[in-house]
Short mmCIF file of C-alpha atoms in Angstrom, two decimals:
data_model
loop_
_atom_site.label_atom_id
_atom_site.label_comp_id
_atom_site.label_asym_id
_atom_site.label_seq_id
_atom_site.Cartn_x
_atom_site.Cartn_y
_atom_site.Cartn_z
CA MET A 6 0.00 0.00 0.00
CA ASN A 7 2.82 2.39 0.89
CA THR A 8 4.49 1.62 -2.44
CA TYR A 9 1.29 2.62 -4.26
CA PHE A 10 1.08 5.95 -2.45
CA ASP A 11 4.77 6.62 -3.08
CA LYS A 12 4.21 6.11 -6.80
CA PHE A 13 1.16 8.35 -6.67
CA LYS A 14 3.14 11.16 -5.04
CA LYS A 15 5.84 10.93 -7.69
CA ASN A 16 3.44 10.76 -10.64
CA VAL A 17 2.65 14.39 -11.46
CA LEU A 18 0.04 13.41 -14.03
CA LEU A 19 -1.94 11.42 -11.45
CA LYS A 20 -1.65 14.21 -8.86
CA VAL A 21 -2.87 16.86 -11.28
CA SER A 22 -5.59 14.53 -12.58
CA SER A 23 -6.88 13.82 -9.07
CA PHE A 24 -7.07 17.44 -8.00
CA ASN A 25 -8.41 18.41 -11.40
CA ALA A 26 -11.13 15.76 -11.03
CA ILE A 27 -12.37 17.49 -7.87
CA GLY A 28 -12.51 20.84 -9.67
CA VAL A 29 -14.22 19.39 -12.72
CA LEU A 30 -16.75 17.58 -10.51
CA VAL A 31 -17.73 20.84 -8.83
CA MET A 32 -17.86 22.73 -12.15
CA SER A 33 -19.88 19.94 -13.78
CA ILE A 34 -22.39 19.82 -10.94
CA THR A 35 -22.89 23.60 -11.04
CA SER A 36 -23.19 23.58 -14.82
CA LEU A 37 -25.67 20.72 -14.81
CA ILE A 38 -27.75 22.45 -12.16
CA SER A 39 -27.81 25.51 -14.40
CA ALA A 40 -28.83 23.36 -17.40
CA LYS A 41 -31.63 21.78 -15.36
CA VAL A 42 -32.99 25.19 -14.42
CA VAL A 43 -32.83 26.29 -18.07
CA ALA A 44 -34.57 23.12 -19.26
CA ILE A 45 -37.44 23.48 -16.78
CA LEU A 46 -37.98 27.23 -17.02
CA LEU A 47 -36.95 27.98 -20.61
CA GLY A 48 -37.36 24.69 -22.51
CA ALA A 49 -35.50 23.39 -25.56
CA GLU A 50 -35.85 26.65 -27.52
CA GLY A 51 -34.27 28.62 -24.67
CA LEU A 52 -31.42 26.12 -24.51
CA ALA A 53 -30.81 26.53 -28.25
CA LEU A 54 -30.69 30.35 -28.01
CA ILE A 55 -28.35 30.15 -25.03
CA GLY A 56 -26.15 27.83 -27.07
CA ASN A 57 -25.88 30.47 -29.79
CA LEU A 58 -24.88 33.11 -27.25
CA ARG A 59 -22.29 30.84 -25.65
CA ASN A 60 -20.68 30.12 -29.02
CA ALA A 61 -20.69 33.82 -29.90
CA LEU A 62 -19.20 34.63 -26.50
CA THR A 63 -16.39 32.15 -27.07
CA THR A 64 -15.47 33.90 -30.32
CA ILE A 65 -15.68 37.41 -28.86
CA GLN A 66 -13.70 36.53 -25.76
CA SER A 67 -11.01 34.86 -27.83
CA LEU A 68 -10.72 37.95 -30.01
CA GLY A 69 -10.43 40.04 -26.84
CA THR A 70 -7.47 37.99 -25.61
CA LEU A 71 -6.02 37.68 -29.12
CA GLY A 72 -5.92 33.93 -28.51
CA ILE A 73 -2.53 34.24 -26.78
CA TYR A 74 -3.47 32.28 -23.64
CA ASN A 75 -1.38 29.24 -24.64
CA GLY A 76 1.52 31.52 -25.53
CA ILE A 77 1.38 33.07 -22.05
CA VAL A 78 1.44 29.59 -20.51
CA LYS A 79 4.40 28.50 -22.66
CA TYR A 80 6.64 31.54 -22.15
CA THR A 81 5.81 31.85 -18.46
CA ALA A 82 6.68 28.17 -17.97
CA GLN A 83 9.96 28.58 -19.85
CA ASN A 84 11.03 31.72 -17.94
CA ARG A 85 9.52 31.20 -14.50
CA THR A 86 12.93 31.69 -12.83
CA ASN A 87 13.93 34.68 -14.98
CA LYS A 88 12.18 37.69 -13.42
CA LYS A 89 13.43 40.17 -16.03
CA GLU A 90 12.04 38.09 -18.89
CA LEU A 91 8.80 37.44 -16.99
CA ILE A 92 8.19 41.17 -16.60
CA THR A 93 8.57 41.62 -20.36
CA ILE A 94 6.26 38.68 -21.17
CA ILE A 95 3.48 39.66 -18.78
CA SER A 96 3.64 43.39 -19.52
CA THR A 97 3.43 42.74 -23.26
CA ALA A 98 0.47 40.37 -22.83
CA PHE A 99 -1.50 42.85 -20.71
CA PHE A 100 -0.77 45.74 -23.08
CA LEU A 101 -1.82 43.84 -26.20
CA CYS A 102 -5.02 42.48 -24.72
CA PHE A 103 -5.99 45.76 -23.09
CA VAL A 104 -5.78 47.68 -26.36
CA VAL A 105 -7.60 45.01 -28.37
CA SER A 106 -10.37 44.41 -25.81
CA ILE A 107 -11.13 48.14 -25.52
CA CYS A 108 -11.36 48.50 -29.31
CA LEU A 109 -13.52 45.38 -29.54
CA SER A 110 -15.79 46.61 -26.73
CA VAL A 111 -16.41 49.88 -28.57
CA GLY A 112 -17.21 47.96 -31.77
CA LEU A 113 -19.60 45.62 -29.91
CA TYR A 114 -21.48 48.48 -28.31
CA ILE A 115 -21.88 50.41 -31.55
CA GLY A 116 -22.69 47.31 -33.62
CA ALA A 117 -25.05 45.64 -31.13
CA ASN A 118 -27.92 45.54 -33.65
CA TRP A 119 -25.76 43.91 -36.34
CA CYS A 120 -24.46 41.33 -33.83
CA ASN A 121 -28.01 40.49 -32.75
CA ASP A 122 -29.12 39.84 -36.35
CA LEU A 123 -26.02 37.71 -37.01
CA ILE A 124 -26.28 35.51 -33.91
CA PHE A 125 -30.01 35.31 -33.21
CA GLY A 126 -31.69 36.49 -36.42
CA GLN A 127 -33.87 39.50 -37.12
CA HIS A 128 -36.92 37.97 -35.42
CA TYR A 129 -35.17 38.25 -32.02
CA ASN A 130 -34.14 41.49 -30.34
CA PHE A 131 -31.32 41.03 -27.83
CA GLU A 132 -29.19 44.10 -28.58
CA TYR A 133 -28.69 44.79 -24.88
CA VAL A 134 -26.81 41.49 -24.58
CA PHE A 135 -23.98 42.76 -26.77
CA GLU A 136 -23.98 46.17 -25.10
CA ALA A 137 -23.54 44.45 -21.73
CA LEU A 138 -20.87 42.18 -23.18
CA ALA A 139 -18.95 45.25 -24.37
CA ILE A 140 -18.72 46.43 -20.75
CA ALA A 141 -17.74 43.02 -19.34
CA LEU A 142 -15.17 42.05 -21.99
CA PRO A 143 -12.08 43.85 -20.55
CA PHE A 144 -12.61 42.08 -17.21
CA TYR A 145 -12.73 38.70 -18.93
CA THR A 146 -9.57 39.50 -20.87
CA ALA A 147 -7.65 40.42 -17.73
CA ASN A 148 -8.87 37.25 -16.02
CA MET A 149 -7.64 34.99 -18.83
CA ILE A 150 -4.17 36.57 -18.74
CA CYS A 151 -3.96 36.07 -14.97
CA LEU A 152 -5.04 32.43 -15.29
CA GLY A 153 -2.48 31.87 -18.05
CA ILE A 154 0.28 33.18 -15.78
CA ILE A 155 -0.88 30.99 -12.88
CA ASN A 156 -0.94 27.99 -15.25
CA GLY A 157 2.53 28.82 -16.56
CA PHE A 158 3.88 28.71 -13.00
CA SER A 159 2.22 25.26 -12.65
CA LYS A 160 0.14 26.51 -9.72
CA TYR A 161 -2.55 24.04 -10.68
CA LYS A 162 -4.19 23.96 -7.24
CA LYS A 163 -4.64 27.73 -7.28
CA TYR A 164 -5.89 27.59 -10.88
CA ILE A 165 -8.47 24.92 -10.13
CA SER A 166 -9.53 26.62 -6.87
CA ILE A 167 -10.35 29.79 -8.79
CA ASN A 168 -12.51 27.80 -11.19
CA ILE A 169 -14.30 26.06 -8.31
CA PHE A 170 -15.22 29.29 -6.51
CA SER A 171 -16.22 30.94 -9.80
CA SER A 172 -18.48 28.01 -10.69
CA ILE A 173 -20.27 27.98 -7.34
CA ILE A 174 -20.90 31.72 -7.31
CA GLY A 175 -21.79 31.66 -11.01
CA VAL A 176 -24.51 29.00 -10.67
CA LEU A 177 -26.12 30.85 -7.75
CA ILE A 178 -26.27 34.05 -9.80
CA THR A 179 -27.59 32.13 -12.81
CA ILE A 180 -30.42 30.49 -10.85
CA VAL A 181 -31.55 33.78 -9.30
CA LEU A 182 -31.47 35.69 -12.60
CA ILE A 183 -33.28 32.98 -14.58
CA TRP A 184 -35.89 32.66 -11.85
CA GLN A 185 -36.51 36.40 -11.88
CA TYR A 186 -36.01 37.33 -15.54
CA LYS A 187 -36.28 34.05 -17.51
CA LEU A 188 -34.30 34.11 -20.80
CA ASP A 189 -33.04 37.65 -20.25
CA GLY A 190 -31.71 36.59 -16.87
CA ALA A 191 -29.88 33.64 -18.43
CA PHE A 192 -28.20 35.94 -20.95
CA ILE A 193 -27.14 38.42 -18.25
CA ALA A 194 -25.72 35.59 -16.12
CA ILE A 195 -23.67 34.21 -19.01
CA ILE A 196 -22.13 37.64 -19.57
CA ALA A 197 -21.63 38.54 -15.90
CA ASN A 198 -20.02 35.30 -14.68
CA PRO A 199 -16.62 35.76 -16.41
CA ALA A 200 -16.32 39.25 -14.89
CA ILE A 201 -17.15 37.84 -11.45
CA SER A 202 -14.49 35.17 -11.99
CA PHE A 203 -11.97 37.98 -12.52
CA LEU A 204 -12.80 39.46 -9.11
CA ILE A 205 -12.12 36.08 -7.48
CA THR A 206 -8.82 35.77 -9.34
CA ILE A 207 -7.75 39.26 -8.25
CA ILE A 208 -8.60 38.56 -4.60
CA ILE A 209 -6.38 35.46 -4.70
CA LEU A 210 -3.55 37.19 -6.59
CA LEU A 211 -3.50 40.23 -4.30
CA LYS A 212 -2.03 37.92 -1.68
CA GLN A 213 0.90 37.48 -4.08
CA SER A 214 2.40 40.99 -3.84
CA ALA A 215 5.21 40.07 -6.22
CA PHE A 216 2.70 39.48 -9.03
CA LEU A 217 1.81 43.17 -9.43
CA GLN A 218 5.50 44.02 -9.78
CA LEU A 219 5.60 41.97 -12.99
CA ILE A 220 3.39 44.48 -14.86
CA THR A 221 5.13 47.63 -16.13
CA ILE A 222 4.17 49.58 -19.26
CA ASP A 223 7.78 50.45 -20.16
CA LYS A 224 8.67 46.74 -20.60
CA VAL A 225 6.33 46.06 -23.54
CA SER A 226 8.32 44.12 -26.13
CA VAL A 227 7.88 44.05 -29.91
CA GLN A 228 9.80 40.77 -29.94
CA TYR A 229 7.20 39.08 -27.72
CA MET A 230 4.40 40.63 -29.75
CA LYS A 231 5.77 38.68 -32.71
CA LYS A 232 6.10 35.51 -30.63
CA PHE A 233 2.55 35.84 -29.34
CA SER A 234 1.27 36.41 -32.88
CA SER A 235 1.83 32.78 -33.84
CA TYR A 236 -0.25 31.60 -30.88
CA ALA A 237 -2.86 34.23 -31.70
CA ILE A 238 -3.23 32.87 -35.22
CA MET A 239 -3.53 29.27 -34.02
CA ALA A 240 -5.97 29.96 -31.20
CA LEU A 241 -8.15 32.38 -33.14
CA ILE A 242 -8.67 29.81 -35.88
CA SER A 243 -10.31 27.33 -33.52
CA THR A 244 -11.99 29.73 -31.09
CA THR A 245 -13.56 31.92 -33.74
CA VAL A 246 -14.25 29.62 -36.68
CA LEU A 247 -15.61 26.62 -34.74
CA PRO A 248 -18.22 28.59 -32.72
CA VAL A 249 -19.41 30.26 -35.93
CA ILE A 250 -19.77 26.84 -37.57
CA LEU A 251 -21.72 25.54 -34.55
CA ILE A 252 -24.04 28.55 -34.73
CA LYS A 253 -24.63 27.92 -38.44
CA ILE A 254 -25.30 24.22 -37.83
CA ARG A 255 -27.69 25.06 -35.00
CA ASN A 256 -29.50 27.65 -37.10
CA TYR A 257 -29.75 25.11 -39.93
CA ILE A 258 -31.37 22.63 -37.55
CA ILE A 259 -33.78 25.35 -36.35
CA ALA A 260 -34.72 26.21 -39.94
CA ASN A 261 -35.23 22.59 -41.03
CA GLU A 262 -36.12 20.64 -37.89
CA GLY A 263 -37.38 23.34 -35.52
CA ALA A 264 -36.05 25.11 -32.42
CA GLU A 265 -36.81 22.13 -30.16
CA ALA A 266 -34.65 19.81 -32.27
CA ALA A 267 -31.83 22.36 -32.05
CA GLY A 268 -32.37 22.37 -28.29
CA TYR A 269 -31.91 18.59 -28.16
CA TRP A 270 -28.61 18.87 -30.01
CA GLU A 271 -27.52 21.70 -27.71
CA ALA A 272 -28.44 19.54 -24.72
CA ILE A 273 -26.08 16.73 -25.80
CA GLN A 274 -23.39 19.32 -26.42
CA ARG A 275 -23.81 20.57 -22.85
CA ILE A 276 -23.41 17.05 -21.45
CA SER A 277 -20.34 16.49 -23.62
CA ASN A 278 -18.82 19.78 -22.52
CA GLN A 279 -18.95 18.76 -18.87
CA TYR A 280 -16.64 15.78 -19.15
CA MET A 281 -14.54 17.44 -21.86
CA ILE A 282 -13.75 20.19 -19.33
CA PHE A 283 -11.74 17.58 -17.43
CA ILE A 284 -9.58 16.57 -20.36
CA THR A 285 -9.02 20.07 -21.76
CA THR A 286 -8.15 21.44 -18.32
CA LEU A 287 -5.79 18.53 -17.72
CA LEU A 288 -4.13 19.01 -21.10
CA THR A 289 -3.71 22.73 -20.49
CA LEU A 290 -2.48 22.36 -16.92
CA TYR A 291 -0.17 19.37 -17.41
CA LEU A 292 0.50 18.50 -21.03
CA LEU A 293 1.07 21.92 -22.63
CA PRO A 294 3.84 23.03 -20.24
CA LYS A 295 5.32 19.51 -20.47
CA LEU A 296 5.37 19.38 -24.26
CA SER A 297 6.87 22.87 -24.38
CA GLU A 298 9.98 21.50 -22.63
CA ILE A 299 10.27 18.24 -24.61
CA ASP A 300 12.80 18.16 -27.46
CA ARG A 301 13.03 14.42 -28.19
CA SER A 302 10.44 12.32 -30.04
CA LYS A 303 10.96 9.43 -27.62
CA ILE A 304 9.77 11.53 -24.67
CA PHE A 305 6.89 12.97 -26.70
CA LYS A 306 5.76 9.44 -27.57
CA LEU A 307 5.95 8.41 -23.91
CA GLU A 308 3.79 11.36 -22.83
CA VAL A 309 1.15 10.64 -25.49
CA PHE A 310 0.90 6.92 -24.75
CA ASN A 311 0.99 7.63 -21.02
CA PHE A 312 -2.21 9.65 -21.49
CA TYR A 313 -3.74 6.90 -23.59
CA LYS A 314 -2.86 4.30 -20.96
CA ILE A 315 -4.01 6.24 -17.87
CA ILE A 316 -6.75 8.64 -18.95
CA LEU A 317 -8.43 7.25 -22.07
CA PRO A 318 -9.61 3.92 -20.53
CA VAL A 319 -11.25 5.85 -17.70
CA PHE A 320 -13.23 7.91 -20.18
CA ILE A 321 -14.22 4.90 -22.28
CA LEU A 322 -15.52 3.15 -19.17
CA GLY A 323 -17.34 6.31 -18.12
CA PHE A 324 -18.87 6.69 -21.57
CA GLY A 325 -20.19 3.15 -21.36
CA VAL A 326 -21.92 3.99 -18.08
CA ILE A 327 -23.32 7.23 -19.54
CA TYR A 328 -24.73 5.38 -22.54
CA MET A 329 -26.44 2.70 -20.44
CA CYS A 330 -27.94 5.36 -18.18
CA ARG A 331 -28.79 7.84 -20.96
CA ASN A 332 -32.57 7.93 -20.38
CA TRP A 333 -32.14 8.40 -16.64
CA ILE A 334 -29.52 11.13 -17.30
CA ILE A 335 -31.90 12.98 -19.63
CA GLU A 336 -34.67 12.96 -17.05
CA LEU A 337 -32.27 13.96 -14.26
CA LEU A 338 -30.50 16.78 -16.10
CA TYR A 339 -33.36 18.05 -18.22
CA SER A 340 -36.92 16.66 -18.33
CA ASP A 341 -39.10 14.07 -20.04
CA ASN A 342 -39.57 16.54 -22.89
CA PHE A 343 -35.92 16.00 -23.87
CA LEU A 344 -36.18 12.21 -24.33
CA PRO A 345 -35.98 12.51 -28.17
CA MET A 346 -32.28 13.38 -27.73
CA GLU A 347 -31.60 9.76 -26.66
CA SER A 348 -30.63 8.89 -30.23
CA LEU A 349 -27.73 11.35 -30.10
CA PHE A 350 -25.79 9.66 -27.29
CA SER A 351 -24.04 6.86 -29.17
CA TRP A 352 -22.69 9.16 -31.91
CA GLN A 353 -21.64 11.88 -29.47
CA LEU A 354 -19.85 9.54 -27.04
CA LEU A 355 -17.99 7.65 -29.77
CA GLY A 356 -16.98 10.95 -31.35
CA ASP A 357 -15.67 12.23 -28.01
CA VAL A 358 -13.42 9.17 -27.61
CA PHE A 359 -11.67 10.10 -30.84
CA LYS A 360 -11.75 13.78 -29.89
CA ILE A 361 -9.81 13.09 -26.69
CA ALA A 362 -7.31 10.89 -28.52
CA SER A 363 -6.84 13.65 -31.10
CA LEU A 364 -6.39 16.50 -28.62
CA VAL A 365 -3.52 14.73 -26.85
CA ILE A 366 -1.53 14.74 -30.09
CA ALA A 367 -2.80 18.09 -31.37
CA TYR A 368 -1.40 19.97 -28.36
CA GLN A 369 2.03 19.45 -29.93
CA PHE A 370 1.01 22.08 -32.50
CA LEU A 371 0.69 24.64 -29.70
CA ALA A 372 3.74 23.51 -27.76
CA LYS A 373 6.07 23.69 -30.79
CA ARG A 374 4.39 26.64 -32.57
CA MET A 375 3.62 24.54 -35.64
CA ILE A 376 1.49 27.32 -37.11
CA TRP A 377 0.80 26.24 -40.65
CA GLU A 378 0.32 22.58 -39.78
CA TYR A 379 -2.20 23.62 -37.15
CA ILE A 380 -4.07 26.01 -39.44
CA ILE A 381 -4.31 23.53 -42.30
CA THR A 382 -5.56 20.64 -40.14
CA GLU A 383 -8.09 22.85 -38.35
CA ILE A 384 -9.51 24.32 -41.55
CA ILE A 385 -9.79 20.86 -43.12
CA SER A 386 -11.51 19.50 -40.00
CA PHE A 387 -13.92 22.44 -39.66
CA ALA A 388 -14.89 22.34 -43.33
CA PHE A 389 -15.42 18.57 -43.08
CA LEU A 390 -17.60 19.03 -39.98
CA TYR A 391 -19.75 21.78 -41.48
CA PHE A 392 -20.51 20.25 -44.85
CA LEU A 393 -21.00 16.76 -43.42
CA SER A 394 -23.35 18.15 -40.75
CA ILE A 395 -25.49 19.95 -43.32
CA TYR A 396 -25.66 16.82 -45.48
CA LEU A 397 -26.46 14.42 -42.63
CA VAL A 398 -28.99 16.75 -40.96
CA HIS A 399 -30.73 17.10 -44.32
CA ARG A 400 -30.80 13.31 -44.71
CA TYR A 401 -31.31 12.01 -41.15
CA GLY A 402 -32.66 14.99 -39.20
CA PHE A 403 -31.05 16.54 -36.10
CA VAL A 404 -29.26 13.26 -35.25
CA GLY A 405 -27.12 13.92 -38.33
CA ALA A 406 -25.26 16.67 -36.44
CA SER A 407 -23.98 14.15 -33.87
CA MET A 408 -23.19 11.65 -36.62
CA ALA A 409 -21.04 14.32 -38.28
CA HIS A 410 -19.30 14.92 -34.93
CA PHE A 411 -18.24 11.25 -34.80
CA PHE A 412 -17.07 10.97 -38.41
CA ASN A 413 -15.19 14.27 -38.16
CA TYR A 414 -13.09 13.25 -35.16
CA VAL A 415 -12.29 9.83 -36.60
CA PHE A 416 -11.06 11.66 -39.68
CA TYR A 417 -9.13 14.23 -37.60
CA PHE A 418 -7.47 11.55 -35.47
CA LEU A 419 -6.27 9.63 -38.54
CA LEU A 420 -4.99 12.88 -40.05
CA LEU A 421 -2.93 13.61 -36.91
CA ILE A 422 -1.55 10.07 -36.80
CA LEU A 423 -0.40 10.54 -40.39
CA MET A 424 1.24 13.89 -39.62
CA PHE A 425 3.04 12.73 -36.45
CA ARG A 426 3.80 9.18 -37.55
CA LYS A 427 7.60 9.69 -37.35
CA SER A 428 7.46 11.06 -33.80
CA LEU A 429 4.99 8.41 -32.62
CA PHE A 430 6.30 5.31 -34.39
CA GLY A 431 9.75 6.16 -35.76
CA PRO A 432 13.21 6.14 -34.13
CA ASP A 433 14.15 8.76 -31.53
CA ARG A 434 15.01 12.17 -33.00
CA THR A 435 15.07 15.87 -32.13
CA ILE A 436 11.71 17.62 -32.43
#
């Protein structure tokens, strides 16, 4: 028994995974409570409209941070003992994001009507949502930079603790606002929660007096602006294009199958997002800093297969349980009115297995700044997903969207295996 615990203490992946599991459990519970409230009080149509706003928010927030979060993690991790370089990195990141987020906020406020028509359509009037988002955006931007720095220092406990507190406070605010103001309250909660998360982050960071000393306007570096630009290009591709594609797919389902059908598809996406939070957080906290330091294909291969050996079987087992309990899960998380979404589970779960396997390899793009390889594979995957979704929805109804999800990630996984075949299966070499 002592030998087991000794191995556990030495295995950083298991330690991060265990603490991360606690954080994800809390965040999942709060998110599912929120989804239950939405399902009961707003129905499938409300869930679909909220899905459109969430996707739009992902794109806007990514534009506000220029998509440089992973770059902040990488360069902070590489220079955590070099205070002079850290000051330059952090000061440059704050300067860039501050300027961009302010400009974007002004554009959002002025163009609120155009944004409403683009995201919701002319038959809905939610201009105030984008006006409120314009005010909240700078706070979100600052929060993401702070979290990137914390992640770069490998302070995973602090990082996860911030997310836990933010989730608990966020769900309480969401319930109250939806109860009082229905759909409008849900929209306000979605916009307000990231800003509230920033306040929690600041409270925790204020205890670290040395942190504020790392931000000085005279240390902004053109060199790091160029370095961040590669991460901006890579991140903005996925965080702007994918949400737009999801909005278009959802709107296509609404136009051809009805708003309720789109709500069923959004509901399965919400379930998927809960367990995917675990893997994406784990990859960001553990794998990205790790891959940034690796320079041999042998070690890269060990890290990838270590994930496959430890993490992937757990998810496959969990997916099996989710599938067998799918009807009970639908009734628990939503209501009997959502039972038609039962047909989506098999395609979504199988697709997520391949999605997890793909992400483990794809993080090498970010760690090694493989810009063009990343852009090409993402564009191919997104185009494949969109056109296949439209075709399958037209042929099989709303279940076609989940079918496209599965086929897309099988295709993406095989594409990555082909691209990294030398590092994964060839002799040891410098990478």
